XYZ file of C-alpha atoms in Angstrom:
655
model
C 26.446 62.787 187.672
C 24.387 65.844 186.951
C 21.619 64.718 189.326
C 24.130 64.238 192.167
C 25.548 67.754 191.635
C 22.025 69.224 191.588
C 21.151 67.424 194.856
C 24.364 68.673 196.482
C 23.581 72.258 195.355
C 20.080 72.057 196.845
C 21.475 70.814 200.188
C 24.019 73.633 200.351
C 21.359 76.208 199.441
C 19.025 74.823 202.146
C 21.746 75.008 204.793
C 22.609 78.570 203.773
C 18.978 79.705 204.021
C 18.626 77.992 207.434
C 21.721 79.753 208.751
C 20.482 83.130 207.421
C 17.067 82.645 209.115
C 18.839 81.969 212.428
C 20.896 85.142 212.027
C 17.791 87.167 211.184
C 16.055 85.868 214.327
C 18.988 87.097 216.367
C 18.812 90.494 214.704
C 15.037 90.786 215.158
C 15.000 89.544 218.809
C 13.497 92.217 221.125
C 15.985 93.771 223.509
C 15.650 96.739 225.794
C 19.364 97.029 226.420
C 21.531 99.322 224.355
C 23.922 97.241 222.206
C 27.623 97.823 222.499
C 29.777 99.459 219.837
C 31.231 96.102 218.739
C 27.737 94.648 218.474
C 26.631 97.567 216.330
C 29.652 97.090 214.087
C 28.899 93.369 213.706
C 25.281 94.096 212.843
C 26.328 96.772 210.311
C 28.801 94.355 208.735
C 26.251 91.559 208.533
C 23.676 93.900 207.034
C 25.890 94.963 204.169
C 27.116 91.430 203.575
C 23.600 90.072 203.370
C 21.921 93.092 201.722
C 21.691 91.388 198.356
C 19.793 88.479 199.906
C 17.475 90.540 202.082
C 15.499 91.734 199.024
C 14.240 88.204 198.402
C 13.762 87.307 202.070
C 10.938 88.339 204.314
C 11.146 92.087 204.996
C 9.440 91.640 208.379
C 12.585 90.218 209.982
C 14.461 93.547 210.291
C 12.978 94.995 213.469
C 10.895 93.400 216.187
C 8.271 90.749 215.617
C 5.557 93.354 216.163
C 7.126 95.631 213.542
C 7.358 92.704 211.173
C 3.656 92.003 211.600
C 2.826 95.692 211.108
C 4.954 95.927 207.962
C 3.318 92.848 206.524
C -0.121 94.328 207.120
C 1.125 97.603 205.591
C 2.158 95.878 202.372
C -1.277 94.325 202.085
C -3.162 97.576 202.620
C -0.770 99.941 200.799
C -1.949 101.808 197.644
C -0.672 101.001 194.187
C 1.630 104.000 193.988
C 3.536 102.720 197.037
C 4.504 99.554 195.202
C 5.503 101.674 192.210
C 7.663 103.809 194.469
C 9.293 100.714 195.964
C 10.087 99.473 192.478
C 11.611 102.861 191.621
C 13.736 102.715 194.774
C 14.907 99.233 193.771
C 15.948 100.613 190.366
C 13.728 98.321 188.278
C 11.946 101.060 186.256
C 14.050 104.213 186.700
C 16.235 105.199 183.725
C 18.813 106.878 185.987
C 20.327 103.690 187.452
C 23.558 105.284 188.619
C 21.821 107.976 190.629
C 19.330 105.545 192.102
C 22.130 103.180 193.130
C 23.830 106.010 194.998
C 20.525 106.996 196.589
C 19.891 103.404 197.614
C 23.293 103.160 199.327
C 22.690 106.433 201.166
C 19.246 105.320 202.307
C 20.629 102.011 203.571
C 23.156 103.822 205.717
C 20.509 106.231 206.962
C 18.157 103.364 207.702
C 20.810 101.500 209.697
C 21.604 104.572 211.779
C 17.923 105.100 212.449
C 17.529 101.459 213.442
C 20.422 101.583 215.896
C 19.167 104.841 217.381
C 15.596 103.637 217.694
C 16.630 100.334 219.281
C 17.786 102.211 222.381
C 14.366 103.586 223.326
C 11.904 101.277 221.657
C 8.943 100.455 223.773
C 5.848 98.532 223.040
C 3.480 101.319 224.054
C 5.176 103.966 221.984
C 5.139 101.668 218.991
C 1.376 101.238 219.275
C 0.809 105.008 219.555
C 3.075 105.958 216.698
C 1.960 103.124 214.413
C -0.696 105.118 212.371
C 1.596 108.141 212.103
C 4.517 106.025 210.913
C 2.335 104.378 208.313
C 1.226 107.714 206.901
C 4.766 109.067 207.103
C 6.154 106.081 205.201
C 3.604 106.486 202.474
C 4.319 110.212 202.219
C 8.054 109.565 201.968
C 7.536 106.958 199.272
C 5.177 109.289 197.389
C 7.683 112.145 197.574
C 10.401 109.852 196.287
C 8.145 108.727 193.438
C 7.419 112.336 192.439
C 11.110 113.193 192.692
C 12.070 110.306 190.409
C 9.381 111.218 187.893
C 10.574 114.813 187.870
C 14.108 113.640 187.249
C 12.911 111.602 184.291
C 10.991 114.557 182.825
C 13.401 117.411 183.546
C 16.739 115.775 182.767
C 17.420 114.744 179.159
C 18.696 111.266 178.519
C 22.152 112.160 177.271
C 23.036 115.784 178.049
C 24.274 114.796 181.491
C 27.254 113.091 179.875
C 27.505 114.647 176.351
C 28.591 118.266 175.735
C 26.264 120.701 174.017
C 28.235 120.738 170.766
C 28.114 116.956 170.425
C 24.380 116.872 171.163
C 23.895 119.608 168.551
C 25.797 117.527 166.022
C 23.406 114.632 166.654
C 20.408 116.908 166.147
C 21.765 118.022 162.759
C 20.710 114.680 161.310
C 17.027 115.348 162.044
C 14.522 116.981 159.731
C 12.017 119.688 160.551
C 9.294 117.329 161.794
C 11.662 115.361 164.011
C 13.079 118.543 165.540
C 9.549 119.646 166.398
C 8.924 116.356 168.190
C 12.194 116.568 170.096
C 11.310 120.085 171.258
C 8.341 118.594 173.158
C 10.457 116.214 175.270
C 11.904 118.654 177.784
C 13.158 122.182 178.169
C 16.760 121.208 177.535
C 15.786 119.362 174.343
C 13.748 122.347 173.250
C 16.812 124.571 173.545
C 18.743 122.123 171.381
C 15.948 121.698 168.817
C 15.513 125.463 168.368
C 19.187 126.286 167.981
C 19.738 128.834 165.202
C 22.564 126.865 163.570
C 20.269 123.892 162.918
C 17.595 125.995 161.232
C 20.167 128.036 159.318
C 21.644 124.896 157.764
C 18.162 123.585 157.043
C 17.221 126.870 155.373
C 20.296 126.765 153.150
C 19.742 123.083 152.436
C 16.329 123.889 150.953
C 17.820 126.545 148.677
C 16.966 129.711 150.602
C 19.470 132.487 151.437
C 22.493 130.716 150.005
C 24.788 133.706 150.522
C 23.623 134.557 154.064
C 25.418 133.927 157.361
C 24.105 132.764 160.725
C 24.099 136.287 162.166
C 21.919 137.734 159.401
C 18.637 136.630 160.997
C 17.636 136.637 164.688
C 15.390 133.592 164.203
C 16.134 131.238 161.316
C 13.179 129.073 162.243
C 10.792 131.922 161.455
C 12.813 132.773 158.355
C 12.432 129.236 157.045
C 8.703 129.346 157.770
C 8.339 132.598 155.835
C 10.353 131.232 152.910
C 8.175 128.137 152.732
C 4.991 130.182 152.820
C 6.338 132.444 150.089
C 7.313 129.440 147.949
C 3.840 127.996 148.449
C 2.248 131.256 147.308
C 4.518 131.473 144.261
C 3.689 127.896 143.327
C -0.014 128.659 143.563
C 0.495 131.730 141.357
C 2.280 129.583 138.789
C -0.575 127.104 138.661
C -3.305 129.747 138.438
C -1.374 132.204 136.217
C -1.547 134.982 138.786
C 1.057 137.678 138.264
C 2.231 140.388 135.914
C 3.004 139.940 132.200
C 5.221 142.437 130.391
C 6.521 142.747 126.857
C 10.017 144.158 126.599
C 10.349 147.313 124.524
C 11.110 147.246 120.829
C 12.179 149.764 118.225
C 10.711 150.445 114.812
C 12.589 148.913 111.930
C 14.182 146.132 114.047
C 13.423 142.433 113.798
C 14.379 140.145 116.661
C 17.257 137.757 115.818
C 18.245 136.008 119.063
C 17.492 136.194 122.805
C 19.311 134.956 125.903
C 18.523 135.369 129.590
C 20.161 134.562 132.916
C 18.968 135.498 136.401
C 17.502 139.015 135.979
C 19.285 139.886 132.711
C 17.704 139.618 129.252
C 19.853 140.149 126.147
C 18.433 140.609 122.633
C 19.997 141.114 119.221
C 18.260 142.716 116.202
C 18.657 142.830 112.448
C 19.824 146.436 112.695
C 22.938 145.310 114.586
C 21.774 146.685 117.920
C 22.187 144.667 121.107
C 19.981 145.538 124.094
C 20.355 144.451 127.714
C 17.496 144.589 130.253
C 17.665 144.213 134.017
C 14.205 142.991 134.990
C 14.776 143.812 138.659
C 14.937 147.539 137.887
C 12.144 148.447 135.508
C 12.650 152.168 136.005
C 15.985 152.006 134.178
C 15.590 151.805 130.423
C 17.283 149.030 128.469
C 20.889 149.847 127.691
C 22.214 149.718 124.145
C 25.566 147.964 124.217
C 28.044 149.688 121.938
C 29.347 147.545 119.120
C 32.888 147.557 117.808
C 34.021 150.341 115.515
C 34.451 148.009 112.523
C 30.833 146.876 112.542
C 29.573 150.346 113.481
C 31.167 152.010 110.443
C 30.018 149.399 107.937
C 26.928 150.201 105.852
C 24.577 148.466 106.217
C 25.390 147.291 109.705
C 25.612 143.483 110.048
C 22.832 141.573 111.718
C 23.246 139.902 115.078
C 23.360 136.136 114.669
C 23.835 134.902 118.281
C 23.713 136.414 121.774
C 24.605 134.937 125.179
C 24.513 136.357 128.710
C 25.375 135.183 132.215
C 25.534 136.964 135.565
C 28.730 138.887 134.756
C 29.242 139.248 130.966
C 27.226 139.413 127.734
C 28.397 138.382 124.257
C 27.140 138.824 120.696
C 28.230 137.427 117.324
C 27.526 139.250 114.035
C 27.013 138.096 110.474
C 30.359 139.584 109.390
C 32.267 137.308 111.821
C 32.855 139.795 114.631
C 32.398 138.752 118.270
C 31.995 141.316 121.092
C 31.956 140.827 124.854
C 30.617 143.343 127.431
C 30.306 143.568 131.179
C 26.741 143.472 132.509
C 27.648 145.967 135.239
C 29.260 148.698 133.169
C 28.118 148.041 129.581
C 29.549 150.622 127.196
C 32.568 149.606 125.146
C 33.330 145.900 124.602
C 35.799 144.192 126.922
C 36.831 141.775 124.176
C 36.593 141.927 120.396
C 37.902 139.605 117.705
C 37.195 138.698 114.097
C 36.333 135.147 112.991
C 37.312 133.869 109.536
C 33.697 132.890 108.759
C 30.182 133.596 109.933
C 29.803 132.308 113.545
C 27.653 129.198 113.725
C 27.601 128.848 117.520
C 28.297 130.997 120.575
C 28.430 129.920 124.248
C 29.228 131.446 127.630
C 30.201 129.592 130.777
C 27.169 129.478 133.117
C 29.268 130.089 136.231
C 32.669 131.218 134.933
C 33.977 134.043 132.707
C 34.695 131.941 129.629
C 33.614 132.342 125.989
C 33.472 129.814 123.185
C 32.694 130.476 119.523
C 32.619 128.363 116.383
C 32.840 129.643 112.806
C 32.735 126.854 110.258
C 35.149 124.140 111.469
C 37.189 126.626 113.545
C 36.681 126.715 117.326
C 38.068 129.259 119.789
C 38.016 129.365 123.606
C 38.723 132.535 125.610
C 38.747 133.058 129.354
C 39.511 135.787 131.901
C 42.334 135.434 134.403
C 42.318 136.474 138.058
C 43.062 140.110 137.162
C 40.209 140.325 134.626
C 42.307 140.198 131.465
C 40.909 138.058 128.671
C 43.190 135.738 126.747
C 42.799 132.948 124.193
C 43.207 129.503 125.702
C 43.116 127.359 122.575
C 42.097 127.186 118.938
C 41.107 124.012 117.121
C 39.830 122.892 113.757
C 37.360 120.023 113.346
C 36.828 117.879 110.234
C 33.289 119.263 109.705
C 31.339 122.440 110.338
C 30.394 122.948 113.967
C 26.625 123.098 114.435
C 26.275 123.507 118.214
C 28.563 124.429 121.088
C 28.027 124.026 124.853
C 30.357 124.913 127.742
C 30.273 122.468 130.649
C 29.189 124.133 133.935
C 30.852 123.700 137.307
C 34.447 123.686 136.080
C 35.733 126.379 138.433
C 39.528 126.725 138.298
C 39.935 123.675 136.062
C 39.366 125.812 132.988
C 36.559 125.671 130.406
C 35.519 122.430 128.746
C 33.511 122.612 125.514
C 31.232 120.001 123.954
C 30.769 120.411 120.178
C 28.663 118.636 117.588
C 29.764 118.480 113.980
C 27.801 116.292 111.604
C 27.452 112.838 113.124
C 30.151 113.268 115.806
C 30.478 114.956 119.199
C 33.837 116.225 120.464
C 35.225 117.424 123.795
C 37.636 120.343 123.626
C 39.892 120.779 126.667
C 42.575 123.518 126.530
C 44.919 121.230 128.467
C 44.838 118.647 125.668
C 46.441 119.035 122.274
C 43.577 117.716 120.119
C 39.792 117.497 120.566
C 38.656 114.159 121.949
C 35.901 112.233 120.147
C 33.052 111.397 122.497
C 30.471 109.984 120.051
C 30.581 109.132 116.365
C 28.128 106.960 114.388
C 28.241 107.186 110.614
C 24.959 108.247 109.072
C 23.371 109.368 112.360
C 23.652 113.169 112.520
C 23.421 114.918 115.875
C 20.312 117.109 116.117
C 20.634 118.619 119.631
C 23.202 118.840 122.420
C 23.357 119.797 126.092
C 25.721 119.207 129.016
C 25.660 119.196 132.801
C 28.617 119.213 135.172
C 29.111 115.436 134.827
C 27.261 114.269 131.691
C 26.654 115.127 128.048
C 23.334 114.381 126.320
C 22.872 114.351 122.542
C 20.056 113.456 120.189
C 20.730 111.472 116.999
C 18.613 111.217 113.881
C 17.379 108.072 112.145
C 18.672 107.616 108.601
C 16.162 104.999 107.489
C 18.515 103.033 105.236
C 19.205 100.237 107.752
C 17.016 98.208 110.064
C 17.605 98.470 113.792
C 19.981 101.368 113.268
C 19.179 102.780 116.702
C 18.408 106.266 115.425
C 16.121 108.906 116.909
C 17.547 108.294 120.346
C 19.144 110.311 123.088
C 22.557 109.105 124.245
C 24.013 110.194 127.576
C 27.782 110.033 128.145
C 29.836 110.454 131.297
C 32.431 113.232 131.180
C 34.674 111.437 133.638
C 34.945 108.122 131.782
C 33.844 109.136 128.290
C 31.592 106.069 128.076
C 27.822 105.891 127.466
C 25.685 105.894 130.580
C 22.177 105.618 129.186
C 20.246 105.538 125.923
C 16.597 106.601 125.838
C 14.005 107.634 123.274
C 13.436 105.517 120.178
C 10.933 107.979 118.692
C 9.720 108.351 115.128
C 10.376 112.098 115.092
C 13.678 113.909 115.399
C 14.677 115.298 118.774
C 14.899 119.068 118.470
C 15.876 120.237 121.987
C 17.333 118.788 125.191
C 17.650 120.286 128.661
C 20.006 118.372 130.933
C 21.686 121.286 132.733
C 18.583 122.616 134.506
C 16.857 119.253 135.038
C 16.536 117.591 138.466
C 19.029 114.817 139.263
C 18.662 111.682 137.134
C 16.010 113.309 134.918
C 16.170 114.596 131.347
C 13.555 116.537 129.387
C 13.473 116.856 125.609
C 11.266 118.024 122.765
C 10.528 116.254 119.504
C 9.186 117.012 116.079
C 6.275 114.666 116.795
C 4.893 117.505 119.021
C 5.564 115.683 122.302
C 7.492 116.658 125.404
C 9.164 113.678 127.067
C 10.788 113.213 130.464
C 13.172 110.287 130.991
C 14.691 108.698 134.085
C 18.366 108.110 133.343
C 18.762 105.510 136.100
C 16.257 103.085 134.613
C 16.324 104.429 131.017
C 12.531 104.637 131.119
C 9.992 107.318 130.249
C 8.496 109.258 133.138
C 6.074 111.478 131.200
C 4.979 112.050 127.602
C 2.997 115.265 127.076
C 1.134 116.220 123.927
C -0.150 119.749 123.444
C 1.680 121.510 120.597
C 0.500 121.818 117.006
C 4.004 121.827 115.545
C 7.341 120.514 116.761
C 8.669 121.428 120.204
C 11.441 124.018 119.913
C 12.478 124.722 123.534
C 11.856 123.129 126.915
C 12.870 123.401 130.588
C 11.961 121.479 133.750
C 12.279 121.763 137.511
C 11.106 119.564 140.380
C 7.361 119.919 139.683
C 6.647 121.764 136.413
C 7.634 121.822 132.741
C 7.593 124.813 130.394
C 7.728 124.122 126.665
C 7.568 126.216 123.512
C 6.461 125.134 120.042
C 6.961 126.131 116.466
C 3.415 127.485 116.316
C 4.207 130.108 118.987
C 2.498 128.344 121.891
C 4.011 128.405 125.397
C 2.655 125.598 127.620
C 3.099 125.105 131.360
C 2.694 121.509 132.580
C 2.512 119.831 135.975
C 4.868 116.873 135.816
C 3.283 114.709 138.514
C -0.214 114.786 137.019
C 0.947 115.136 133.416
C -1.653 117.843 132.785
C -1.446 121.262 131.172
C -1.891 124.139 133.617
C -2.174 126.998 131.109
C -0.835 128.235 127.769
C -0.023 131.516 126.000
C 0.206 132.174 122.266
C 2.184 134.672 120.202
C 3.151 134.911 116.576
C 6.407 133.183 115.465
C 8.148 130.105 116.935
C 9.266 130.047 120.547
C 13.055 129.911 120.421
C 13.890 130.720 124.026
C 12.381 129.596 127.356
C 14.015 130.275 130.697
C 12.445 130.402 134.161
C 13.400 130.403 137.827
C 11.286 130.106 140.966
C 9.186 133.232 140.313
C 9.838 134.543 136.762
C 9.544 133.262 133.194
C 11.103 134.707 130.036
C 9.951 133.580 126.585
C 10.988 134.824 123.141
C 9.110 134.396 119.868
C 11.700 134.889 117.131
C 10.634 135.028 113.458
C 12.328 132.735 110.971
C 12.198 135.336 108.180
C 14.418 138.237 109.180
C 13.656 140.236 105.980
C 9.955 139.814 105.183
C 8.899 140.817 101.682
C 6.009 143.227 101.183
C 6.273 144.792 104.641
C 7.786 148.222 105.145
C 8.797 147.807 108.771
C 11.201 150.732 108.628
C 8.276 153.139 108.307
C 5.939 154.173 111.084
C 3.624 151.211 110.521
C 2.852 149.622 113.885
C 0.602 146.943 112.422
C 3.145 145.600 109.931
C 5.948 145.844 112.465
C 4.047 143.974 115.166
C 3.356 141.205 112.711
C 7.003 140.631 111.760
C 9.199 141.863 114.620
C 8.960 139.054 117.229
C 8.265 139.532 120.927
C 9.914 138.976 124.329
C 7.564 138.296 127.260
C 8.436 138.493 130.934
C 6.130 136.799 133.474
C 6.438 137.573 137.190
C 4.621 135.254 139.643
C 6.121 136.553 142.878
C 4.019 137.547 145.878
C 4.290 141.284 145.226
C 3.894 141.006 141.448
C 0.607 142.930 141.596
C 1.880 145.661 143.892
C 2.391 149.258 142.798
C 6.177 148.864 142.582
C 5.917 146.189 139.892
C 3.774 148.262 137.555
C 5.713 149.658 134.636
C 6.554 153.377 134.898
C 4.437 154.185 131.845
C 1.370 152.926 133.714
C 2.018 154.795 136.978
C 0.268 158.039 136.096
C -2.481 159.951 137.884
C -4.892 162.652 136.762
C -2.756 165.486 138.027
C -0.531 165.063 134.974
C -2.387 166.512 131.984
C 0.122 165.992 129.211
C 2.114 163.191 127.671
C 1.519 159.549 126.990
C 1.209 158.702 130.691
C -1.999 160.707 130.884
C -3.628 158.688 128.126
C -2.631 155.413 129.759
C -3.947 156.666 133.059
C -7.410 157.191 131.562
C -7.781 153.429 131.139
C -7.647 152.945 134.918
C -10.682 153.945 137.048
C -9.766 157.275 138.605
C -11.529 156.522 141.859
C -8.828 153.908 142.610
C -5.872 156.158 142.003
C -4.260 157.861 145.009
C -4.348 161.634 144.859
C -7.202 161.772 142.319
C -9.454 164.841 142.392
C -12.852 163.973 143.910
C -14.769 166.168 141.491
C -13.555 164.319 138.399
């Protein structure tokens, strides 16, 4: 049955081709008479009806037999670009099919009109004379059409004919810097899209630059991003090669350092004399301000020592040995904004990293205070735990939800939320005391100590809990030594860095619960540590500060000072370290007298490292070192003698 249908189809196709050849012979028959209007209409109708078949038929059957022979010889002798142009006219390779289809229809109509007009005065002699000119003219027309189509492909983007500019810009937002550079080479219209300021502004903010800026702050965000990247590259090179300025913050005779805290450009220090000093490292010309303590502690003799200090971008807090807690503003200083008395000596003090909230713990008693929208401080909650609180951390990123505190007491960790009546137990394992604690906006990490009385007790580990579910997320470590410090808040996503008494710095991947790096370089236990995307800074009990490259696992450089390193904090271009002595009242040393040697040996030190691009410029030199030889009196003159006078501006040439 199928063979019979195929044979019938072939017969019908053969008859149809035979009838079309007869019609084409009638159309191509030479005639010197002018056809009538009805004949022209019939020819026009037949042409459009059979136009889809004429592409596969012989093209030489459109005009006279002589023209057909000439066209056939033309196709044999035509250059390669003519065939390319014909293919473009047929729409086989052009991307703009709609436009080419319209152009094809217009050309068909134009060609038919030309054919009807030329059929009136066609003569054999004129055809022979005009044959070379027509051949050249055809080739020129095809070449012009080819160039026109190529220009359309190059000058007109692929989608901006139909899509609005805003929608095309939204598509380009998904591209990175390299892909935008490639798109800018496609055409002029794509270059305008790829260099739009909104794209580069969002990319600049996405990489952490100019977070508080707006689009109108820079005329060219592309250049701004380039400058920021070059600056970051220079700062990174300065970090690796220890190129920059190193300063030691001022100290006073008769004062031993008790505690140090830093945030952004502020450095806060408390001393055994009861004084609290606040430095702004961005303005070295302004001396450190002494924050006034409360009248109760100021009138007591002797004045109580400072036990804990904390600072953030807006407020600074200090806790004293007599149980007093004071809170100041970093902008105004002066008198305390908040003052209260604890029943016992404060064991822990914490400030919210990004919110005006204060938490303190004295024995088992815990208190949370916060400022309202008008700036008035009030107590949110008070709680009492079964055991003495050893460490206290406020969870960052809470915003208007209110402060959330994580506390460790003995072998348990609690979460204190002012909206709940009682503290919630997050972790509790009998006989496994908590040695260190830290929290991020979504997780809490704690280190537990091995007891040694049971096999497979799972001690000396770091447990990570989710704040949302309250369930363990990961457990890493299993070390012989006790974990002494953890940094989860400042670590990159899914990473955790910690220090151990076995003198190693370890980095763990919380997704796979595996170790990423294990660094050995301290002589005693690690006391403080911090990490970013490429480097690690650690401090040890021997007073050594080490800077590591995480990818290579190698030590870049180290600095040593007397006393253990109790505080390490750095950002992209600065580093603050504090060596705090364990013995606050050394015997046999009269540090209250004018004895610089004994005082330097027992006082502790705060170091500030600046690795920015202009760290070695004149503006970053301390005021005490900015003297010239015109000044002939004072301490600045003596410091100035240590610098070669021929390099100082304004120096007398005869000296």
